mmCIF file of C-alpha atoms in Angstrom:
data_model
loop_
_atom_site.group_PDB
_atom_site.id
_atom_site.type_symbol
_atom_site.label_atom_id
_atom_site.label_comp_id
_atom_site.label_asym_id
_atom_site.label_seq_id
_atom_site.Cartn_x
_atom_site.Cartn_y
_atom_site.Cartn_z
ATOM 1 C CA UNK A 95 -7.094 -14.460 0.674
ATOM 2 C CA UNK A 96 -4.369 -11.803 0.798
ATOM 3 C CA UNK A 97 -2.601 -10.588 -2.326
ATOM 4 C CA UNK A 98 0.314 -8.303 -3.119
ATOM 5 C CA UNK A 99 -0.763 -6.644 -6.359
ATOM 6 C CA UNK A 100 1.535 -4.470 -8.454
ATOM 7 C CA UNK A 101 -0.445 -2.037 -10.590
ATOM 8 C CA UNK A 102 1.018 -0.926 -13.944
ATOM 9 C CA UNK A 103 2.373 2.514 -14.818
ATOM 10 C CA UNK A 104 -0.409 5.117 -14.765
ATOM 11 C CA UNK A 105 1.282 7.056 -17.554
ATOM 12 C CA UNK A 106 0.212 5.074 -20.612
ATOM 13 C CA UNK A 107 3.049 6.595 -22.627
ATOM 14 C CA UNK A 108 5.384 4.474 -20.493
ATOM 15 C CA UNK A 109 3.441 1.263 -21.111
ATOM 16 C CA UNK A 110 3.845 -1.019 -24.099
ATOM 17 C CA UNK A 111 0.466 -2.722 -23.489
ATOM 18 C CA UNK A 112 -2.365 -0.771 -25.134
ATOM 19 C CA UNK A 113 -5.068 -2.900 -23.485
ATOM 20 C CA UNK A 114 -3.669 -2.250 -20.010
ATOM 21 C CA UNK A 115 -6.824 -0.409 -18.776
ATOM 22 C CA UNK A 116 -9.041 -3.326 -19.867
ATOM 23 C CA UNK A 117 -6.887 -5.858 -18.041
ATOM 24 C CA UNK A 118 -6.632 -3.702 -14.936
ATOM 25 C CA UNK A 119 -10.397 -3.195 -14.620
ATOM 26 C CA UNK A 120 -11.087 -6.905 -15.129
ATOM 27 C CA UNK A 121 -8.459 -7.794 -12.519
ATOM 28 C CA UNK A 122 -9.672 -5.178 -10.068
ATOM 29 C CA UNK A 123 -13.174 -6.644 -10.161
ATOM 30 C CA UNK A 124 -11.828 -10.005 -9.008
ATOM 31 C CA UNK A 125 -9.626 -8.427 -6.371
ATOM 32 C CA UNK A 126 -12.656 -6.530 -5.054
ATOM 33 C CA UNK A 127 -15.034 -9.483 -4.943
ATOM 34 C CA UNK A 128 -12.741 -12.398 -4.121
ATOM 35 C CA UNK A 129 -9.804 -11.139 -2.044
ATOM 36 C CA UNK A 130 -9.957 -10.383 1.671
ATOM 37 C CA UNK A 131 -6.972 -8.041 1.593
ATOM 38 C CA UNK A 132 -4.980 -6.467 -1.251
ATOM 39 C CA UNK A 133 -1.651 -4.779 -0.564
ATOM 40 C CA UNK A 134 -1.416 -2.277 -3.420
ATOM 41 C CA UNK A 135 1.882 -1.308 -5.031
ATOM 42 C CA UNK A 136 2.283 0.439 -8.356
ATOM 43 C CA UNK A 137 5.144 0.740 -10.788
ATOM 44 C CA UNK A 138 4.840 4.523 -11.053
ATOM 45 C CA UNK A 139 5.432 5.009 -7.311
ATOM 46 C CA UNK A 140 8.151 2.353 -7.198
ATOM 47 C CA UNK A 141 10.047 4.015 -10.058
ATOM 48 C CA UNK A 142 9.670 7.423 -8.399
ATOM 49 C CA UNK A 143 11.046 6.124 -5.101
ATOM 50 C CA UNK A 144 13.952 4.420 -6.884
ATOM 51 C CA UNK A 145 14.822 7.593 -8.797
ATOM 52 C CA UNK A 146 14.244 10.243 -6.127
ATOM 53 C CA UNK A 147 15.085 8.467 -2.881
ATOM 54 C CA UNK A 148 17.631 5.883 -3.989
ATOM 55 C CA UNK A 149 19.146 8.132 -6.685
ATOM 56 C CA UNK A 150 18.934 5.467 -9.381
ATOM 57 C CA UNK A 151 18.894 7.092 -12.815
ATOM 58 C CA UNK A 152 17.514 4.012 -14.591
ATOM 59 C CA UNK A 153 16.247 1.501 -12.020
ATOM 60 C CA UNK A 154 16.288 -2.097 -13.215
ATOM 61 C CA UNK A 155 13.532 -4.654 -12.779
ATOM 62 C CA UNK A 156 15.654 -6.441 -10.175
ATOM 63 C CA UNK A 157 16.010 -3.245 -8.146
ATOM 64 C CA UNK A 158 12.248 -2.576 -8.268
ATOM 65 C CA UNK A 159 11.560 -6.195 -7.341
ATOM 66 C CA UNK A 160 13.913 -5.798 -4.401
ATOM 67 C CA UNK A 161 11.772 -2.908 -3.101
ATOM 68 C CA UNK A 162 8.666 -5.094 -3.437
ATOM 69 C CA UNK A 163 10.461 -7.929 -1.626
ATOM 70 C CA UNK A 164 11.361 -5.515 1.181
ATOM 71 C CA UNK A 165 7.687 -4.574 1.574
ATOM 72 C CA UNK A 166 6.562 -8.202 1.581
ATOM 73 C CA UNK A 167 9.195 -9.154 4.148
ATOM 74 C CA UNK A 168 8.369 -6.153 6.344
ATOM 75 C CA UNK A 169 4.644 -6.900 6.344
ATOM 76 C CA UNK A 170 5.211 -10.428 7.642
ATOM 77 C CA UNK A 171 7.861 -9.631 10.245
ATOM 78 C CA UNK A 172 5.515 -10.052 13.213
ATOM 79 C CA UNK A 173 4.361 -13.393 11.784
ATOM 80 C CA UNK A 174 7.873 -14.763 11.297
ATOM 81 C CA UNK A 175 9.155 -13.436 14.634
ATOM 82 C CA UNK A 176 5.950 -13.623 16.696
ATOM 83 C CA UNK A 177 5.498 -11.738 19.932
ATOM 84 C CA UNK A 178 2.514 -11.132 22.183
ATOM 85 C CA UNK A 179 0.507 -9.211 19.573
ATOM 86 C CA UNK A 180 -0.027 -9.190 15.792
ATOM 87 C CA UNK A 181 1.289 -12.725 15.493
ATOM 88 C CA UNK A 182 -1.330 -14.013 13.057
ATOM 89 C CA UNK A 183 -2.550 -12.709 9.712
ATOM 90 C CA UNK A 184 -6.199 -12.286 10.719
ATOM 91 C CA UNK A 185 -5.312 -10.292 13.815
ATOM 92 C CA UNK A 186 -2.905 -8.169 11.802
ATOM 93 C CA UNK A 187 -5.460 -7.188 9.159
ATOM 94 C CA UNK A 188 -8.789 -7.230 11.011
ATOM 95 C CA UNK A 189 -8.408 -3.760 12.505
ATOM 96 C CA UNK A 190 -7.253 -2.277 9.174
ATOM 97 C CA UNK A 191 -10.322 -3.300 7.166
ATOM 98 C CA UNK A 192 -13.602 -1.917 8.564
ATOM 99 C CA UNK A 193 -15.871 -3.194 5.776
ATOM 100 C CA UNK A 194 -15.430 -6.020 3.247
ATOM 101 C CA UNK A 195 -15.054 -3.793 0.170
ATOM 102 C CA UNK A 196 -12.503 -1.364 1.595
ATOM 103 C CA UNK A 197 -9.682 -3.891 1.790
ATOM 104 C CA UNK A 198 -7.072 -2.186 -0.406
ATOM 105 C CA UNK A 199 -4.051 -1.194 1.693
ATOM 106 C CA UNK A 200 -1.137 1.102 0.917
ATOM 107 C CA UNK A 201 2.350 0.662 2.283
ATOM 108 C CA UNK A 202 5.248 2.852 3.308
ATOM 109 C CA UNK A 203 8.783 2.070 4.371
ATOM 110 C CA UNK A 204 11.700 4.000 5.843
ATOM 111 C CA UNK A 205 14.640 4.139 5.745
ATOM 112 C CA UNK A 206 15.320 2.504 2.386
ATOM 113 C CA UNK A 207 19.010 2.240 1.518
ATOM 114 C CA UNK A 208 21.257 0.719 -1.116
ATOM 115 C CA UNK A 209 23.516 -2.149 -0.210
ATOM 116 C CA UNK A 210 27.209 -1.578 -0.678
ATOM 117 C CA UNK A 211 27.849 -4.272 -3.240
ATOM 118 C CA UNK A 212 24.844 -5.150 -5.354
ATOM 119 C CA UNK A 213 23.093 -1.825 -5.812
ATOM 120 C CA UNK A 214 19.783 -3.315 -4.731
ATOM 121 C CA UNK A 215 17.693 -1.783 -1.940
ATOM 122 C CA UNK A 216 17.976 -3.412 1.471
ATOM 123 C CA UNK A 217 16.536 -2.695 4.878
ATOM 124 C CA UNK A 218 16.459 -3.873 8.432
ATOM 125 C CA UNK A 219 13.764 -6.341 7.431
ATOM 126 C CA UNK A 220 15.705 -7.978 4.601
ATOM 127 C CA UNK A 221 19.063 -9.667 4.624
ATOM 128 C CA UNK A 222 21.653 -7.300 3.227
ATOM 129 C CA UNK A 223 25.400 -6.839 3.369
ATOM 130 C CA UNK A 224 25.356 -3.160 4.297
ATOM 131 C CA UNK A 225 28.053 -2.282 6.796
ATOM 132 C CA UNK A 226 29.296 0.865 8.424
ATOM 133 C CA UNK A 227 28.258 3.264 11.128
ATOM 134 C CA UNK A 228 24.803 2.806 12.619
ATOM 135 C CA UNK A 229 22.804 5.991 11.980
ATOM 136 C CA UNK A 230 20.748 7.435 14.802
ATOM 137 C CA UNK A 231 17.167 7.248 13.611
ATOM 138 C CA UNK A 232 14.535 7.633 16.307
ATOM 139 C CA UNK A 233 11.044 6.187 16.592
ATOM 140 C CA UNK A 234 9.577 9.671 16.052
ATOM 141 C CA UNK A 235 11.680 10.188 12.909
ATOM 142 C CA UNK A 236 10.509 6.882 11.464
ATOM 143 C CA UNK A 237 6.818 7.302 12.320
ATOM 144 C CA UNK A 238 6.775 10.863 10.978
ATOM 145 C CA UNK A 239 8.412 9.839 7.694
ATOM 146 C CA UNK A 240 5.990 6.966 7.238
ATOM 147 C CA UNK A 241 3.148 9.467 6.891
ATOM 148 C CA UNK A 242 4.912 11.401 4.123
ATOM 149 C CA UNK A 243 3.650 10.822 0.582
ATOM 150 C CA UNK A 244 7.174 10.393 -0.814
ATOM 151 C CA UNK A 245 7.649 7.230 1.265
ATOM 152 C CA UNK A 246 4.401 5.561 0.158
ATOM 153 C CA UNK A 247 4.462 2.880 -2.541
ATOM 154 C CA UNK A 248 1.215 4.035 -4.166
ATOM 155 C CA UNK A 249 0.604 6.977 -6.517
ATOM 156 C CA UNK A 250 -2.050 8.553 -4.310
ATOM 157 C CA UNK A 251 -1.892 11.870 -2.486
ATOM 158 C CA UNK A 252 -2.453 11.179 1.206
ATOM 159 C CA UNK A 253 -2.696 14.920 1.896
ATOM 160 C CA UNK A 254 -6.204 14.665 0.469
ATOM 161 C CA UNK A 255 -8.808 12.441 2.050
ATOM 162 C CA UNK A 256 -8.252 10.718 5.373
ATOM 163 C CA UNK A 257 -6.873 7.570 6.928
ATOM 164 C CA UNK A 258 -9.275 4.804 7.828
ATOM 165 C CA UNK A 259 -6.635 2.923 9.796
ATOM 166 C CA UNK A 260 -2.853 2.731 10.224
ATOM 167 C CA UNK A 261 -0.562 -0.003 11.469
ATOM 168 C CA UNK A 262 3.135 0.783 11.978
ATOM 169 C CA UNK A 263 5.609 -2.052 12.457
ATOM 170 C CA UNK A 264 8.708 -0.682 14.180
ATOM 171 C CA UNK A 265 11.920 -2.664 14.471
ATOM 172 C CA UNK A 266 15.253 -1.868 16.037
ATOM 173 C CA UNK A 267 18.281 -2.508 13.859
ATOM 174 C CA UNK A 268 21.946 -1.805 14.090
ATOM 175 C CA UNK A 269 23.340 -5.202 14.891
ATOM 176 C CA UNK A 270 23.045 -8.930 14.550
ATOM 177 C CA UNK A 271 23.266 -9.973 18.177
ATOM 178 C CA UNK A 272 20.289 -11.030 20.271
ATOM 179 C CA UNK A 273 21.934 -10.451 23.629
ATOM 180 C CA UNK A 274 19.804 -8.182 25.793
ATOM 181 C CA UNK A 275 16.966 -8.104 23.237
ATOM 182 C CA UNK A 276 13.453 -7.852 24.612
ATOM 183 C CA UNK A 277 10.344 -9.486 23.181
ATOM 184 C CA UNK A 278 9.554 -6.203 21.395
ATOM 185 C CA UNK A 279 12.887 -5.898 19.585
ATOM 186 C CA UNK A 280 14.528 -3.708 22.241
ATOM 187 C CA UNK A 281 12.546 -0.505 21.604
ATOM 188 C CA UNK A 282 11.396 1.410 24.670
ATOM 189 C CA UNK A 283 7.567 1.680 24.531
ATOM 190 C CA UNK A 284 7.750 5.182 26.008
ATOM 191 C CA UNK A 285 9.426 6.319 22.780
ATOM 192 C CA UNK A 286 6.410 5.057 20.877
ATOM 193 C CA UNK A 287 3.967 6.858 23.183
ATOM 194 C CA UNK A 288 5.907 10.116 22.846
ATOM 195 C CA UNK A 289 6.012 9.758 19.067
ATOM 196 C CA UNK A 290 2.259 9.157 18.901
ATOM 197 C CA UNK A 291 1.626 12.171 21.121
ATOM 198 C CA UNK A 292 3.839 14.392 18.944
ATOM 199 C CA UNK A 293 2.081 13.222 15.750
ATOM 200 C CA UNK A 294 -1.295 13.933 17.357
ATOM 201 C CA UNK A 295 -0.222 17.387 18.533
ATOM 202 C CA UNK A 296 1.132 18.348 15.116
ATOM 203 C CA UNK A 297 -1.920 16.878 13.375
ATOM 204 C CA UNK A 298 0.252 15.084 10.833
ATOM 205 C CA UNK A 299 -2.525 12.679 9.858
ATOM 206 C CA UNK A 300 -6.277 13.041 9.330
ATOM 207 C CA UNK A 301 -8.599 10.220 10.260
ATOM 208 C CA UNK A 302 -12.169 9.315 9.320
ATOM 209 C CA UNK A 303 -14.835 11.203 11.298
ATOM 210 C CA UNK A 304 -16.870 8.093 12.164
ATOM 211 C CA UNK A 305 -14.210 5.840 13.700
ATOM 212 C CA UNK A 306 -11.354 5.796 16.212
ATOM 213 C CA UNK A 307 -8.461 8.093 15.286
ATOM 214 C CA UNK A 308 -5.470 6.041 16.311
ATOM 215 C CA UNK A 309 -2.232 4.640 14.937
ATOM 216 C CA UNK A 310 -1.589 1.047 15.916
ATOM 217 C CA UNK A 311 2.031 0.195 16.573
ATOM 218 C CA UNK A 312 3.590 -3.271 16.573
ATOM 219 C CA UNK A 313 7.109 -3.643 17.933
ATOM 220 C CA UNK A 314 8.813 -6.330 15.895
ATOM 221 C CA UNK A 315 11.636 -8.640 16.772
ATOM 222 C CA UNK A 316 14.815 -8.507 14.763
ATOM 223 C CA UNK A 317 16.539 -11.378 13.043
ATOM 224 C CA UNK A 318 19.886 -12.343 14.584
ATOM 225 C CA UNK A 319 21.280 -12.695 11.046
ATOM 226 C CA UNK A 320 20.482 -9.183 9.795
ATOM 227 C CA UNK A 321 22.602 -6.080 10.236
ATOM 228 C CA UNK A 322 21.382 -2.559 9.559
ATOM 229 C CA UNK A 323 22.867 0.895 9.099
ATOM 230 C CA UNK A 324 19.917 2.418 10.940
ATOM 231 C CA UNK A 325 18.993 2.236 14.581
ATOM 232 C CA UNK A 326 15.244 2.059 13.916
ATOM 233 C CA UNK A 327 13.306 1.000 10.804
ATOM 234 C CA UNK A 328 9.592 1.291 10.156
ATOM 235 C CA UNK A 329 6.913 -0.145 7.919
ATOM 236 C CA UNK A 330 3.396 1.251 7.492
ATOM 237 C CA UNK A 331 0.312 -0.620 6.384
ATOM 238 C CA UNK A 332 -2.610 1.780 5.985
ATOM 239 C CA UNK A 333 -6.122 2.055 4.645
ATOM 240 C CA UNK A 334 -6.698 5.493 3.107
ATOM 241 C CA UNK A 335 -9.568 7.043 1.184
ATOM 242 C CA UNK A 336 -7.163 8.337 -1.488
ATOM 243 C CA UNK A 337 -7.235 4.810 -2.934
ATOM 244 C CA UNK A 338 -10.365 6.117 -4.698
ATOM 245 C CA UNK A 339 -8.103 8.509 -6.620
ATOM 246 C CA UNK A 340 -6.059 5.544 -7.835
ATOM 247 C CA UNK A 341 -9.044 3.570 -9.064
ATOM 248 C CA UNK A 342 -10.790 6.613 -10.539
ATOM 249 C CA UNK A 343 -7.696 7.307 -12.623
ATOM 250 C CA UNK A 344 -7.895 3.744 -13.910
ATOM 251 C CA UNK A 345 -11.569 4.189 -14.850
ATOM 252 C CA UNK A 346 -10.704 7.340 -16.788
ATOM 253 C CA UNK A 347 -8.146 5.432 -18.860
ATOM 254 C CA UNK A 348 -10.628 2.589 -19.370
ATOM 255 C CA UNK A 349 -13.435 4.898 -20.505
ATOM 256 C CA UNK A 350 -11.232 6.609 -23.085
ATOM 257 C CA UNK A 351 -10.625 3.408 -25.044
ATOM 258 C CA UNK A 352 -13.893 1.645 -24.213
ATOM 259 C CA UNK A 353 -16.108 4.365 -25.709
ATOM 260 C CA UNK A 354 -14.366 3.767 -29.036
ATOM 261 C CA UNK A 355 -14.522 -0.040 -28.623
ATOM 262 C CA UNK A 356 -10.810 -0.050 -29.391
ATOM 263 C CA UNK A 357 -8.576 -3.146 -29.238
ATOM 264 C CA UNK A 358 -11.411 -5.582 -28.450
ATOM 265 C CA UNK A 359 -10.853 -8.119 -31.233
ATOM 266 C CA UNK A 360 -8.622 -10.409 -29.182
ATOM 267 C CA UNK A 361 -11.076 -10.387 -26.278
ATOM 268 C CA UNK A 362 -13.950 -11.465 -28.536
ATOM 269 C CA UNK A 363 -12.016 -14.629 -29.328
ATOM 270 C CA UNK A 364 -12.312 -15.710 -25.699
ATOM 271 C CA UNK A 365 -15.377 -17.708 -24.524
ATOM 272 C CA UNK A 366 -16.223 -15.110 -21.840
ATOM 273 C CA UNK A 367 -16.610 -12.347 -24.455
ATOM 274 C CA UNK A 368 -17.805 -14.429 -27.397
ATOM 275 C CA UNK A 369 -21.488 -13.417 -27.189
ATOM 276 C CA UNK A 370 -21.178 -9.951 -25.627
ATOM 277 C CA UNK A 371 -18.941 -7.615 -23.675
ATOM 278 C CA UNK A 372 -21.093 -7.492 -20.556
ATOM 279 C CA UNK A 373 -18.153 -8.585 -18.405
ATOM 280 C CA UNK A 374 -16.453 -5.253 -19.105
ATOM 281 C CA UNK A 375 -19.558 -3.338 -18.030
ATOM 282 C CA UNK A 376 -19.909 -5.461 -14.914
ATOM 283 C CA UNK A 377 -16.256 -4.960 -13.985
ATOM 284 C CA UNK A 378 -16.523 -1.210 -14.452
ATOM 285 C CA UNK A 379 -19.614 -1.084 -12.254
ATOM 286 C CA UNK A 380 -17.824 -2.954 -9.469
ATOM 287 C CA UNK A 381 -14.814 -0.617 -9.611
ATOM 288 C CA UNK A 382 -17.060 2.465 -9.655
ATOM 289 C CA UNK A 383 -18.882 1.135 -6.601
ATOM 290 C CA UNK A 384 -15.511 0.696 -4.886
ATOM 291 C CA UNK A 385 -14.555 4.300 -5.683
ATOM 292 C CA UNK A 386 -17.896 5.536 -4.342
ATOM 293 C CA UNK A 387 -17.502 3.595 -1.104
ATOM 294 C CA UNK A 388 -13.991 4.876 -0.425
ATOM 295 C CA UNK A 389 -15.211 8.437 -0.981
ATOM 296 C CA UNK A 390 -18.178 7.801 1.275
ATOM 297 C CA UNK A 391 -15.731 6.822 4.033
ATOM 298 C CA UNK A 392 -14.774 10.499 4.300
ATOM 299 C CA UNK A 393 -18.308 11.437 5.366
ATOM 300 C CA UNK A 394 -19.780 11.335 8.839
ATOM 301 C CA UNK A 395 -22.812 9.399 7.564
ATOM 302 C CA UNK A 396 -20.757 6.534 6.110
ATOM 303 C CA UNK A 397 -22.678 4.065 8.298
ATOM 304 C CA UNK A 398 -25.721 4.757 6.116
ATOM 305 C CA UNK A 399 -23.840 4.108 2.872
ATOM 306 C CA UNK A 400 -25.556 1.325 0.977
ATOM 307 C CA UNK A 401 -28.926 1.797 2.635
ATOM 308 C CA UNK A 402 -29.941 4.340 0.028
ATOM 309 C CA UNK A 403 -27.587 3.326 -2.793
ATOM 310 C CA UNK A 404 -27.659 0.252 -4.960
ATOM 311 C CA UNK A 405 -25.008 -2.285 -3.984
ATOM 312 C CA UNK A 406 -23.529 -4.827 -6.382
#
């Protein structure tokens, strides 16, 4: 089971739902226990990207949904235009998720542009009407930008913590013709190797101390019906220990209203909460365990995690 889950605004002053922390913790329990992979997006990061990168003063719901659609389309590119590798969902995700619990993935995308007519974000992965001069973006430019926090669709600081795994999907744009296209979308693999070497030399990313420190790269085919203003586009799917920061922030909001037993009357009307509120306590325990495991991933002795700690 794979889900694309949009988390609410972390600033509660921007939310009109006072029970948002309750709902988020209850949902996160089910995503932790029942999903195999969760691609995490959050409204705070999406709004920030729309305002700062796309220069939209007041982004609309349609414009934010268009960014989400771009991410969903980008993540399935190698499935819809299959090549020799990463052409099935299990193969795509297996190397990103080392243990069953740590299956929450963050995403990044570059370059994100506005279409000429509609004002909604488009990309090389989504059908847009953008026209004009093709801009010279290189594989190194794209892969370097994908590691920058400002291009990530989650409100977590990737400068802290470390990457568990990274998959970059690189696609060549700049035209709608398939003449002369290779199985890998026309990108020279040597460019990828040079980009990886440069990233390693500059130490742009930190990896876990107990696993392989490598960035996987999939070269994606392009659709013959899509034009792009950029020569190369990139999508990142990554597992990072800073996801603990995201969930810990949620627990802080939950604890603030739970300790006062505020806004629980409507929940008590439901059969699940009729006799007691144990489901809230259980959900919080599951989320706390998730936070602890992501933080344990930063340690060399992560392989021993769970042998000395109680698991749920």
